[in-house]
Short mmCIF file of C-alpha atoms and ligand atoms in Angstrom, two decimals:
data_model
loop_
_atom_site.label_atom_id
_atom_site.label_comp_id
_atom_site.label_asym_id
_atom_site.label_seq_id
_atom_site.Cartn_x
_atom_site.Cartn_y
_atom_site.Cartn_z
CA UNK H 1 0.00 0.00 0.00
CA UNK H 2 1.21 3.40 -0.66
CA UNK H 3 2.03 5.67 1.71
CA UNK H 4 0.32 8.75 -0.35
CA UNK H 5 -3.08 6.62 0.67
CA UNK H 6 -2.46 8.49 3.85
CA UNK H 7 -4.34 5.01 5.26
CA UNK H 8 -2.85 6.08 9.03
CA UNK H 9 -5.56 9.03 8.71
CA UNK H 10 -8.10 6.97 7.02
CA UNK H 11 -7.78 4.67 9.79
CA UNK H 12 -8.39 7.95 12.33
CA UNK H 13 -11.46 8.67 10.10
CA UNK H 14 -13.27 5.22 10.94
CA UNK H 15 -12.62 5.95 14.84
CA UNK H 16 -14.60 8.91 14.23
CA UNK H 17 -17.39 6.96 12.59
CA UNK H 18 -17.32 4.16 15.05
CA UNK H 19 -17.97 7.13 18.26
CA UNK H 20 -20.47 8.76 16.71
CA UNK H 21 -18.77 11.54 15.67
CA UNK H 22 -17.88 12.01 12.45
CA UNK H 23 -19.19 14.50 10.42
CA UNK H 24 -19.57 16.64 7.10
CA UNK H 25 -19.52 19.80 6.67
CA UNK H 26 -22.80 22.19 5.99
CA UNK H 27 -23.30 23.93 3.24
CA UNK H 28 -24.65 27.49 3.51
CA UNK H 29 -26.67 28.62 0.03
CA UNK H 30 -27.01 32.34 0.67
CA UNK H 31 -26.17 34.64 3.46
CA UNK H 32 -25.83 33.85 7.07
CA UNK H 33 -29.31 35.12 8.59
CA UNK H 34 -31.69 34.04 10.88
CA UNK H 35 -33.43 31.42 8.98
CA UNK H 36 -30.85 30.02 6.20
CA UNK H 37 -31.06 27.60 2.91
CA UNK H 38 -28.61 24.32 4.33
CA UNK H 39 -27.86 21.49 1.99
CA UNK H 40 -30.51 23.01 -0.46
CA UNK H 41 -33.47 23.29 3.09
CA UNK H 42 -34.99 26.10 4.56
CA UNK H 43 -34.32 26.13 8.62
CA UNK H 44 -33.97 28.33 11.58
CA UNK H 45 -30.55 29.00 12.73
CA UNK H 46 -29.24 29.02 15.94
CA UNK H 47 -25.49 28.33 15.06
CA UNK H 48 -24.14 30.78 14.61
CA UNK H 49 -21.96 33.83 16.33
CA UNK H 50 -23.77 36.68 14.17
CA UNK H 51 -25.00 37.62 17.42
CA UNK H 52 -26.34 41.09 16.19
CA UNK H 53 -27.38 39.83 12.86
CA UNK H 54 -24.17 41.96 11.32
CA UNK H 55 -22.91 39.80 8.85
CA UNK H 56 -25.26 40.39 6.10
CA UNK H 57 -26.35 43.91 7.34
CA UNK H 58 -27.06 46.58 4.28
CA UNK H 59 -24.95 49.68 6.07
CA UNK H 60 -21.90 47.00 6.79
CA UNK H 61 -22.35 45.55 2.73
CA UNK H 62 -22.36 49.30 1.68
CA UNK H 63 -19.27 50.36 3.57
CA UNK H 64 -17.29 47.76 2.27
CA UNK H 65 -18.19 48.22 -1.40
CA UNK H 66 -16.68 51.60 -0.89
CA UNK H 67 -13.87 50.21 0.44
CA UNK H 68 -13.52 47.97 -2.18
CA UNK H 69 -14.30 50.73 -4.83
CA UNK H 70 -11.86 53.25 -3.50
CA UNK H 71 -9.08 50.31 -2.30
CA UNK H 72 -9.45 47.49 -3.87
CA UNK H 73 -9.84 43.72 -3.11
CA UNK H 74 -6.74 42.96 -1.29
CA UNK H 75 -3.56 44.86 -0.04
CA UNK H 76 -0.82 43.39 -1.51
CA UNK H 77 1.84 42.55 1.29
CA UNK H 78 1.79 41.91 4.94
CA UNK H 79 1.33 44.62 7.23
CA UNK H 80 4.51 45.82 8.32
CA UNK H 81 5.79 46.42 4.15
CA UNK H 82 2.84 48.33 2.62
CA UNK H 83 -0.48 46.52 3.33
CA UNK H 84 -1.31 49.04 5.84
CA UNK H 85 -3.85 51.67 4.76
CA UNK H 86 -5.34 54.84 6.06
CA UNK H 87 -8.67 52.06 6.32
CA UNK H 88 -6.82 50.19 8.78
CA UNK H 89 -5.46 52.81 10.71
CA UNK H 90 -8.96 54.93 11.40
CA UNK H 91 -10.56 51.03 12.22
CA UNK H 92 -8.29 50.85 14.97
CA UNK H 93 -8.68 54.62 16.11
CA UNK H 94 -12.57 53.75 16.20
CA UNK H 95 -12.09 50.54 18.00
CA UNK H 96 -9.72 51.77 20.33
CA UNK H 97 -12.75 54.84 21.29
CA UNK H 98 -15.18 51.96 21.22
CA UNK H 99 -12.88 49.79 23.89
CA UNK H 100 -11.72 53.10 25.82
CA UNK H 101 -8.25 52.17 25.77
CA UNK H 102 -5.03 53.49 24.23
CA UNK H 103 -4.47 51.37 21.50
CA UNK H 104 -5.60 48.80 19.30
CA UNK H 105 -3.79 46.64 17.00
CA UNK H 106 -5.70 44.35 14.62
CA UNK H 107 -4.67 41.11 13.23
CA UNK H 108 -6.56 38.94 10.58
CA UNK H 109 -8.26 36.75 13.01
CA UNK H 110 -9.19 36.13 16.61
CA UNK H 111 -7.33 32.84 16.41
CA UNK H 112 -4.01 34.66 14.85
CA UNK H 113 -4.00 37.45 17.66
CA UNK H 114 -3.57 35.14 20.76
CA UNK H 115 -1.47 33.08 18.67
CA UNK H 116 0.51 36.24 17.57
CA UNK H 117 0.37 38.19 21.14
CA UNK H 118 1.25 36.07 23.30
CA UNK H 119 3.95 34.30 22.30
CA UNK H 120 5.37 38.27 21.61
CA UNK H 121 4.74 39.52 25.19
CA UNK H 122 6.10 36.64 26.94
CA UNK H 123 9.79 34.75 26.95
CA UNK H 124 11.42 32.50 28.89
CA UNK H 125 11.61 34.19 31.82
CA UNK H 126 8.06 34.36 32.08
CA UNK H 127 5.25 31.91 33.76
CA UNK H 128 1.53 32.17 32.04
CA UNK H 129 -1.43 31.27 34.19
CA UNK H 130 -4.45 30.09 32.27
CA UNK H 131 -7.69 29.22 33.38
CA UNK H 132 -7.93 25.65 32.54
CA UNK H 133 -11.14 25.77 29.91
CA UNK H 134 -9.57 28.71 28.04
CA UNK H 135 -10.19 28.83 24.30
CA UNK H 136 -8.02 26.45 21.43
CA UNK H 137 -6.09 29.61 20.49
CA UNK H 138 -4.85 30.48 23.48
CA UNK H 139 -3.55 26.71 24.26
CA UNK H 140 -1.83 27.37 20.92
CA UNK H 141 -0.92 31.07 21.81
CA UNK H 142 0.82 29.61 25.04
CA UNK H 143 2.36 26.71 23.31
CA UNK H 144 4.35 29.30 20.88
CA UNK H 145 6.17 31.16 23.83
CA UNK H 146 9.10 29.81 25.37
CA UNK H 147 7.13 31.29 29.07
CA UNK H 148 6.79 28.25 31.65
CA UNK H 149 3.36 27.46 31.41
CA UNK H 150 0.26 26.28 34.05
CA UNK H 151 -2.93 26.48 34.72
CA UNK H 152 -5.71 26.81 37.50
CA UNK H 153 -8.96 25.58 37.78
CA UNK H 154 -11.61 27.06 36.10
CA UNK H 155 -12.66 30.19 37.29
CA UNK H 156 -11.76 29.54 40.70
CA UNK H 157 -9.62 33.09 41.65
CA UNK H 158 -8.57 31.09 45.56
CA UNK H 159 -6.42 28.28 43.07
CA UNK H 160 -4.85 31.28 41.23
CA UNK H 161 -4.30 32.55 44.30
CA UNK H 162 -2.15 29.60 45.55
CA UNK H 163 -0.73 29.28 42.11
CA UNK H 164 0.56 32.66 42.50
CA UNK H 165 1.75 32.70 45.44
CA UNK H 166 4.09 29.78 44.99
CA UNK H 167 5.68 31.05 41.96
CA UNK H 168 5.55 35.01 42.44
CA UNK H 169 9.30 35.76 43.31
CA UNK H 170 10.30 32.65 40.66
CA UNK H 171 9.45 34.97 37.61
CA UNK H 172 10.25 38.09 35.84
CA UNK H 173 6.72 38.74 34.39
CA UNK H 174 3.43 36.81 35.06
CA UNK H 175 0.67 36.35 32.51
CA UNK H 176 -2.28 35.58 33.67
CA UNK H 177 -4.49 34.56 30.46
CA UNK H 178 -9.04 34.08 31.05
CA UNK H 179 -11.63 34.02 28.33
CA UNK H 180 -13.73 36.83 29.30
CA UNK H 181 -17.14 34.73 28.21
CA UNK H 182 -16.63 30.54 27.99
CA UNK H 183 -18.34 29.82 24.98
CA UNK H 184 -19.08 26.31 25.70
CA UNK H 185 -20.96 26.83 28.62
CA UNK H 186 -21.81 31.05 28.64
CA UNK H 187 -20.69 31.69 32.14
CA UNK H 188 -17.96 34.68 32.69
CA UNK H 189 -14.71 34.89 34.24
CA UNK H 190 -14.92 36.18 38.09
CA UNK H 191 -12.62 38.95 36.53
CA UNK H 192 -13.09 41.64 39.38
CA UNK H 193 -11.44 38.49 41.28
CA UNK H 194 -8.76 38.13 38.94
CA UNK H 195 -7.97 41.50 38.28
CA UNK H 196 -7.68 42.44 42.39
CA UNK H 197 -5.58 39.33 43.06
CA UNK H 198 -3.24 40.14 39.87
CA UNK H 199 -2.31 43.16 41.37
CA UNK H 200 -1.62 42.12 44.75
CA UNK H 201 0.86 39.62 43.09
CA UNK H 202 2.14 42.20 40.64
CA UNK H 203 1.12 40.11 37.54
CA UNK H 204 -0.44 40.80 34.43
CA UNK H 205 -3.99 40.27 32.83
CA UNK H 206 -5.21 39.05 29.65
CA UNK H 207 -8.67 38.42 28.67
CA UNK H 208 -9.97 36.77 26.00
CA UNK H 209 -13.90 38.64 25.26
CA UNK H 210 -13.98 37.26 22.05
CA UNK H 211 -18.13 36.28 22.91
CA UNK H 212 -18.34 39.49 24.86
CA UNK H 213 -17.31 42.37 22.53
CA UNK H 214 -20.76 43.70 21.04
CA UNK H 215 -22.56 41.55 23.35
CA UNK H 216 -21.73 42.45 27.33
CA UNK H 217 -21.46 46.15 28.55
CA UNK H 218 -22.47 48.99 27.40
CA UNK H 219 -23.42 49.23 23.55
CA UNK H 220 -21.53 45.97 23.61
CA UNK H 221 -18.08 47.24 24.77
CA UNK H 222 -17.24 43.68 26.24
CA UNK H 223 -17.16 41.94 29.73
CA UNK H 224 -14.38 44.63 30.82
CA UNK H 225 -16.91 47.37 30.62
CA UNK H 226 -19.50 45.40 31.93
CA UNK H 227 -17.73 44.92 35.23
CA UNK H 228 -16.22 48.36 35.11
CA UNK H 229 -12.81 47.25 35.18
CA UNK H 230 -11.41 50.16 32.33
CA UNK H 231 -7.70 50.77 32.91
CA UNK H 232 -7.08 48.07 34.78
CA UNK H 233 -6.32 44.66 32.03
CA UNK H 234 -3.48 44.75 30.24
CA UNK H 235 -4.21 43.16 27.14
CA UNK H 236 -7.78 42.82 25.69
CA UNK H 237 -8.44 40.31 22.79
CA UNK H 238 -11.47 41.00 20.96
CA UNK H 239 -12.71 39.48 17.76
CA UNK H 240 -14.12 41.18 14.59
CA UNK H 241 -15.38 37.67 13.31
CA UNK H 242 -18.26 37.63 15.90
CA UNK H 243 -20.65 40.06 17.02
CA UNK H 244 -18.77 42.72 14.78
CA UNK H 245 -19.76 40.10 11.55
CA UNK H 246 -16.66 40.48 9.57
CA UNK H 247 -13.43 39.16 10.47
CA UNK H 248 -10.20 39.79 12.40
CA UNK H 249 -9.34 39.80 15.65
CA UNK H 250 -7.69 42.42 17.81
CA UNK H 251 -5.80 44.09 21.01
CA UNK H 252 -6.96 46.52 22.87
CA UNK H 253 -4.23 48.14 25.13
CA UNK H 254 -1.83 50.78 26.10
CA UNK H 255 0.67 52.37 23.25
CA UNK H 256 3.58 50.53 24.19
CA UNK H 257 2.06 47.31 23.09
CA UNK H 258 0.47 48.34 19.89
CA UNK H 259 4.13 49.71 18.84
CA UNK H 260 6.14 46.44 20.06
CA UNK H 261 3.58 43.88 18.09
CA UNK H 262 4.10 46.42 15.39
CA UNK H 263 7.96 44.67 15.39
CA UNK H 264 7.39 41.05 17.10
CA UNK H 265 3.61 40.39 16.35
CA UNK H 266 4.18 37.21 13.93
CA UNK H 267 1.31 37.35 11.86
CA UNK H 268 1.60 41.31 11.15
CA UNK H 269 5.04 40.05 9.67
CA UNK H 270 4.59 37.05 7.56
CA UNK H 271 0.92 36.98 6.98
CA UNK H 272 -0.98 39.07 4.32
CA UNK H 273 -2.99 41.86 6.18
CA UNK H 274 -7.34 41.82 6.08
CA UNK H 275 -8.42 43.30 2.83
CA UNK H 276 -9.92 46.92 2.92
CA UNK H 277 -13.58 45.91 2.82
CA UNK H 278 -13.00 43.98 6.19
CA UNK H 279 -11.54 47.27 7.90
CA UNK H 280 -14.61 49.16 6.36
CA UNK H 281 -17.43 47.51 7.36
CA UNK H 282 -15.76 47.03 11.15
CA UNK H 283 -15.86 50.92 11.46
CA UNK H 284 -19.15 50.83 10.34
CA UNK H 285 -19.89 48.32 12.58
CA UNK H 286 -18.29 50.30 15.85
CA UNK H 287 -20.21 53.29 14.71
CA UNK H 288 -23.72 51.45 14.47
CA UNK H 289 -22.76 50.18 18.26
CA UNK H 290 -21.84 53.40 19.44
CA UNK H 291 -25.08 55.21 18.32
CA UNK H 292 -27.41 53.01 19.32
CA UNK H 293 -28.84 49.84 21.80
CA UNK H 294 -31.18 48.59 19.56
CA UNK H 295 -28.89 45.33 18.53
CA UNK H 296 -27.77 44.37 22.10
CA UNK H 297 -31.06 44.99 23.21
CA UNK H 298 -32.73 43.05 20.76
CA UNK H 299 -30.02 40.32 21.52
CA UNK H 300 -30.58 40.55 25.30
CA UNK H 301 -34.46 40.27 24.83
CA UNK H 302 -34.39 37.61 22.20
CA UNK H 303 -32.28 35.46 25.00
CA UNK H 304 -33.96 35.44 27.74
CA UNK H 305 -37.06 34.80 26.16
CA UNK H 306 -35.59 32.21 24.31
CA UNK H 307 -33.80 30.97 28.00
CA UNK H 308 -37.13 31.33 30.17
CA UNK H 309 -39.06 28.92 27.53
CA UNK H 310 -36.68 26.44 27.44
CA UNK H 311 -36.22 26.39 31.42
CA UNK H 312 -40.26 25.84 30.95
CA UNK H 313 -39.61 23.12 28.58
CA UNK H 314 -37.70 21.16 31.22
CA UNK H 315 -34.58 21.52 29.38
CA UNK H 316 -30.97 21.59 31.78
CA UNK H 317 -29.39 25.13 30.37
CA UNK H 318 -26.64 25.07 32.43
CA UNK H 319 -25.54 28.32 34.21
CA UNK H 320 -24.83 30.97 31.44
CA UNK H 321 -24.85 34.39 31.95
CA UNK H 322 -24.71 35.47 28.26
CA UNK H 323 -26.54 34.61 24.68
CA UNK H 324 -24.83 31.78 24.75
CA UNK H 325 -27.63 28.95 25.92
CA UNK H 326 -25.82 25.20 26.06
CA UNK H 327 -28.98 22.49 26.07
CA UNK H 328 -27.32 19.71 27.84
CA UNK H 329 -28.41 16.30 26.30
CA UNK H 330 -25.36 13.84 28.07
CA UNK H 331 -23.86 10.84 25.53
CA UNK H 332 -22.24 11.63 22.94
CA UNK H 333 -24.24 9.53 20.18
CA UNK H 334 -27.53 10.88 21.51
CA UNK H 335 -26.35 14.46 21.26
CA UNK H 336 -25.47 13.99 17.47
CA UNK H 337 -29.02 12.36 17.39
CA UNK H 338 -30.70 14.71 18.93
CA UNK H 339 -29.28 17.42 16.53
CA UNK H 340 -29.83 15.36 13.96
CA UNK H 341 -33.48 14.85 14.04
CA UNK H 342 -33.66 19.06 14.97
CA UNK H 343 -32.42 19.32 11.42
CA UNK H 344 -34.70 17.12 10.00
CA UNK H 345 -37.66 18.96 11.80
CA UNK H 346 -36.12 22.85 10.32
CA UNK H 347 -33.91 23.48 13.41
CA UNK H 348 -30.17 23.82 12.96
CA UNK H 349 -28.33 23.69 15.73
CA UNK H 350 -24.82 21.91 16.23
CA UNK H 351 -24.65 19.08 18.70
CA UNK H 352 -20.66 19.52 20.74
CA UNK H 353 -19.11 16.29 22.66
CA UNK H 354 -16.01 15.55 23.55
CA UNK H 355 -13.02 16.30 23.29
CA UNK H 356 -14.61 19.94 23.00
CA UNK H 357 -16.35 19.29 26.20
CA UNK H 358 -15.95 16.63 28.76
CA UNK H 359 -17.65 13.12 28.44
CA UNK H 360 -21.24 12.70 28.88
CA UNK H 361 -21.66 16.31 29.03
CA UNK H 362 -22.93 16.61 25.37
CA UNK H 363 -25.15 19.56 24.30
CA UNK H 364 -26.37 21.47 21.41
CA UNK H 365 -25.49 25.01 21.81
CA UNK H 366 -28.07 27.74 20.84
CA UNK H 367 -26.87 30.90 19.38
CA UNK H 368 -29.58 33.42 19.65
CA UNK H 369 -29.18 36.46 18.04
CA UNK H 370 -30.71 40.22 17.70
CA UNK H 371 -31.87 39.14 13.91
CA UNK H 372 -34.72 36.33 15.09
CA UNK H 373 -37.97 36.85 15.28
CA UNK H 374 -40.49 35.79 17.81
CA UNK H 375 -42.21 33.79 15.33
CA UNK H 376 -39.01 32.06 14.51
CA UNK H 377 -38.06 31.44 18.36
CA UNK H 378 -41.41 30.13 19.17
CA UNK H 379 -41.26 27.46 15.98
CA UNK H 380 -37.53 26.33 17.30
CA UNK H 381 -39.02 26.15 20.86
CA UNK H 382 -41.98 23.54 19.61
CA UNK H 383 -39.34 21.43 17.42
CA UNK H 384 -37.26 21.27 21.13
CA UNK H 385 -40.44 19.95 22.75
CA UNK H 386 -41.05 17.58 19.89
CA UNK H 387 -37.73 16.14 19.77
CA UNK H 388 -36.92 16.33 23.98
CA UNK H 389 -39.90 14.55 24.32
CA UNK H 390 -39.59 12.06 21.29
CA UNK H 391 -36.07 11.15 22.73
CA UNK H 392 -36.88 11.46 26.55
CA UNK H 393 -34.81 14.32 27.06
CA UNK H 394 -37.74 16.02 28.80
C1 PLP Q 401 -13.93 32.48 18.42
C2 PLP Q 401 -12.88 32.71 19.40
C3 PLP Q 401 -11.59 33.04 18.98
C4 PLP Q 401 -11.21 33.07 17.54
O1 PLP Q 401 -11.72 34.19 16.90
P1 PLP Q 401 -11.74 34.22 15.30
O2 PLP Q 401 -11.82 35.67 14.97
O3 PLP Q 401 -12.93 33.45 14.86
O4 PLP Q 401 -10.46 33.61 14.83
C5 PLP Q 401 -10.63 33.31 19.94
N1 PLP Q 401 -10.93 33.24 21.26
C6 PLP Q 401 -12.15 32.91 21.70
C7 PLP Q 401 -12.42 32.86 23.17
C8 PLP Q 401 -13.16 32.62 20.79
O5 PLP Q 401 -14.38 32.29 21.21
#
């Protein structure tokens, strides 16, 4: 057999198959909207991170046709050569406003900024703290810098604590690294916690709000604002692939570090920088947020309705504090089943097991978003009491 088979992978393939777990890929025919066309069928979506419906919104579309007009399709080099425009610049003037910190610097993806940052702000004589259910990219982030690396349990400020205090006077610089929102589960980071205990130890903060920016605080400014904890993180990771409905990720911070990723920030130097249309409809974006409630609030209301029903339903929610509404079903072959026959009833929803979550703890995770209807809500609530009760989940 020949090794170009790749049969070691196929092998890997049929292990998927045999738990349950393999899967293809959907097919979106059209925009990404409330109720979407899916392998050629009309269904209500609750997938999705569009949380404020901004993805296929007609002021965002418009800006970045005049991006594109005036700009063109692509830059041309990465960022630190000549794909930097006067675009990119004013997007990170009006998301640094919008974030009420110094600076911002924006890379081309959530996922590229934690791997880009923090590998750049720490070095070997460094320790990073991260709360053990923090997001893929900042396990990846951490794995890139040469920083000693541990973590403590999650969300539970009394382990940092001890964490910190063994290791205080062993380091030059401590990182210590939190989503602001989990995304599997909703719930936040104790951050005023983290943030009061990370001073007394003299160590830094960085929080993830990639689910929080346009979501938490107010007009959306992200789970910093929501506590009231301005001027006191170090480095804020935000995503412009989310709420904001583009794509990119960013920084938000003091000077200093905007002008040292400028030199050290890895994918600013060897990646191609986000095409002018991106940075246009992101300041339109900021500017919609800035002037008005009416997205988070429609978000906020669509939620809890969509929450309180569900709790009605007999459904176990978990504990979230955000959009973000996990429906906990338990194996991981009745999860997929469960979404599954959701699908086949209109309702798209994504089941997540393992290794994304822990064993038995399977769930399909609803997305609500600003752009659904209450018609559309109440028809996914009767396809979850169909199913629940079809499969004695409720
Ligand atoms: C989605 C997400 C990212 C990645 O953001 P992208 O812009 O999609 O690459 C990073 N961190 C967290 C916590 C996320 O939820």
């Amino acid at each position: 057999m020949s090794i170009h088979e790749l049969s070691y992978l196929k092998e890997k393939i049929e292990d998927l198959k045999k738990d349950g777990v393999y899967r293809t890929l959907p097919i979106l025919e059209g925009p990404n909207e409330a109720e979407i066309i899916l392998n050629g069928k009309k269904v209500i979506n609750l997938s999705s991170n569009n949380y404020l419906g901004f993805a296929n919104h007609p002021r965002l579309k418009e800006a970045s046709i005049k991006a594109i007009e005036k700009y063109g399709v692509g830059v041309g080099a990465v960022r630190t050569i000549i794909g930097n425009m006067d675009i990119h610049e004013e997007m990170e003037r009006v998301l640094a406003e919008f974030k009420k910190e110094e600076a911002v610097m924006v890379f081309q993806s959530g996922f590229n900024c934690n791997a880009g940052t923090i590998q750049s702000v720490t070095d070997e004589e460094d320790l990073i703290i991260s709360d053990e259910l923090n997001h893929a990219s900042i396990i990846d982030g951490a794995r890139l810098s040469r920083a000693k690396k541990t973590v403590f349990k999650h969300a539970d400020v009394n382990h940092l604590e001890t964490v910190l205090k063994e290791n205080r006077d062993k380091y030059r610089n401590i990182l210590i690294i939190t989503d602001g929102v989990f995304s599997m589960d909703g719930d936040l980071a104790p951050l005023p916690d983290i943030v009061e205990v990370a001073e007394i130890y003299n160590a830094m903060t960085y929080v993830d709000d990639a689910h929080g920016s346009g979501v938490l605080g107010t007009n959306g400014r992200g789970t910093i604002d929501h506590y009231d904890l301005h001027g006191r993180v170090d480095f804020t990771i935000g995503t412009l692939s989310k709420a904001i409905g583009a794509i990119g990720g960013y920084v938000a911070g003091s000077n200093t570090m905007r002008d040292w990723l400028s030199h050290r920030g890895r994918p600013l130097l060897f990646s191609t920088y986000l095409p002018p249309a991106v940075a246009g409809a992101v300041i339109e974006a900021v500017k919609i947020l800035m002037s008005t409630s009416e997205y988070t609030d429609r978000l906020w209301n669509n939620a809890n309705y969509f929450k309180a029903k569900m709790k009605e339903l007999g459904y176990n929610i978990g504990n979230s504090q955000t959009p973000i509404t996990p429906v906990i079903i338990g194996g991981e072959d009745k999860t997929m089943k469960f979404s599954r026959r959701l699908l086949e009833e209109g309702l798209f929803v994504s089941g997540i097991v393992f290794p994304t979550v822990p064993l038995g703890t399977g769930r399909v995770r609803c997305m609500v978003t600003a752009n659904h209807t209450k018609e559309q809500l109440d028809r996914a609530l009767e396809i979850f009491e169909k199913v629940g009760k079809e499969m004695s989940v409720i």
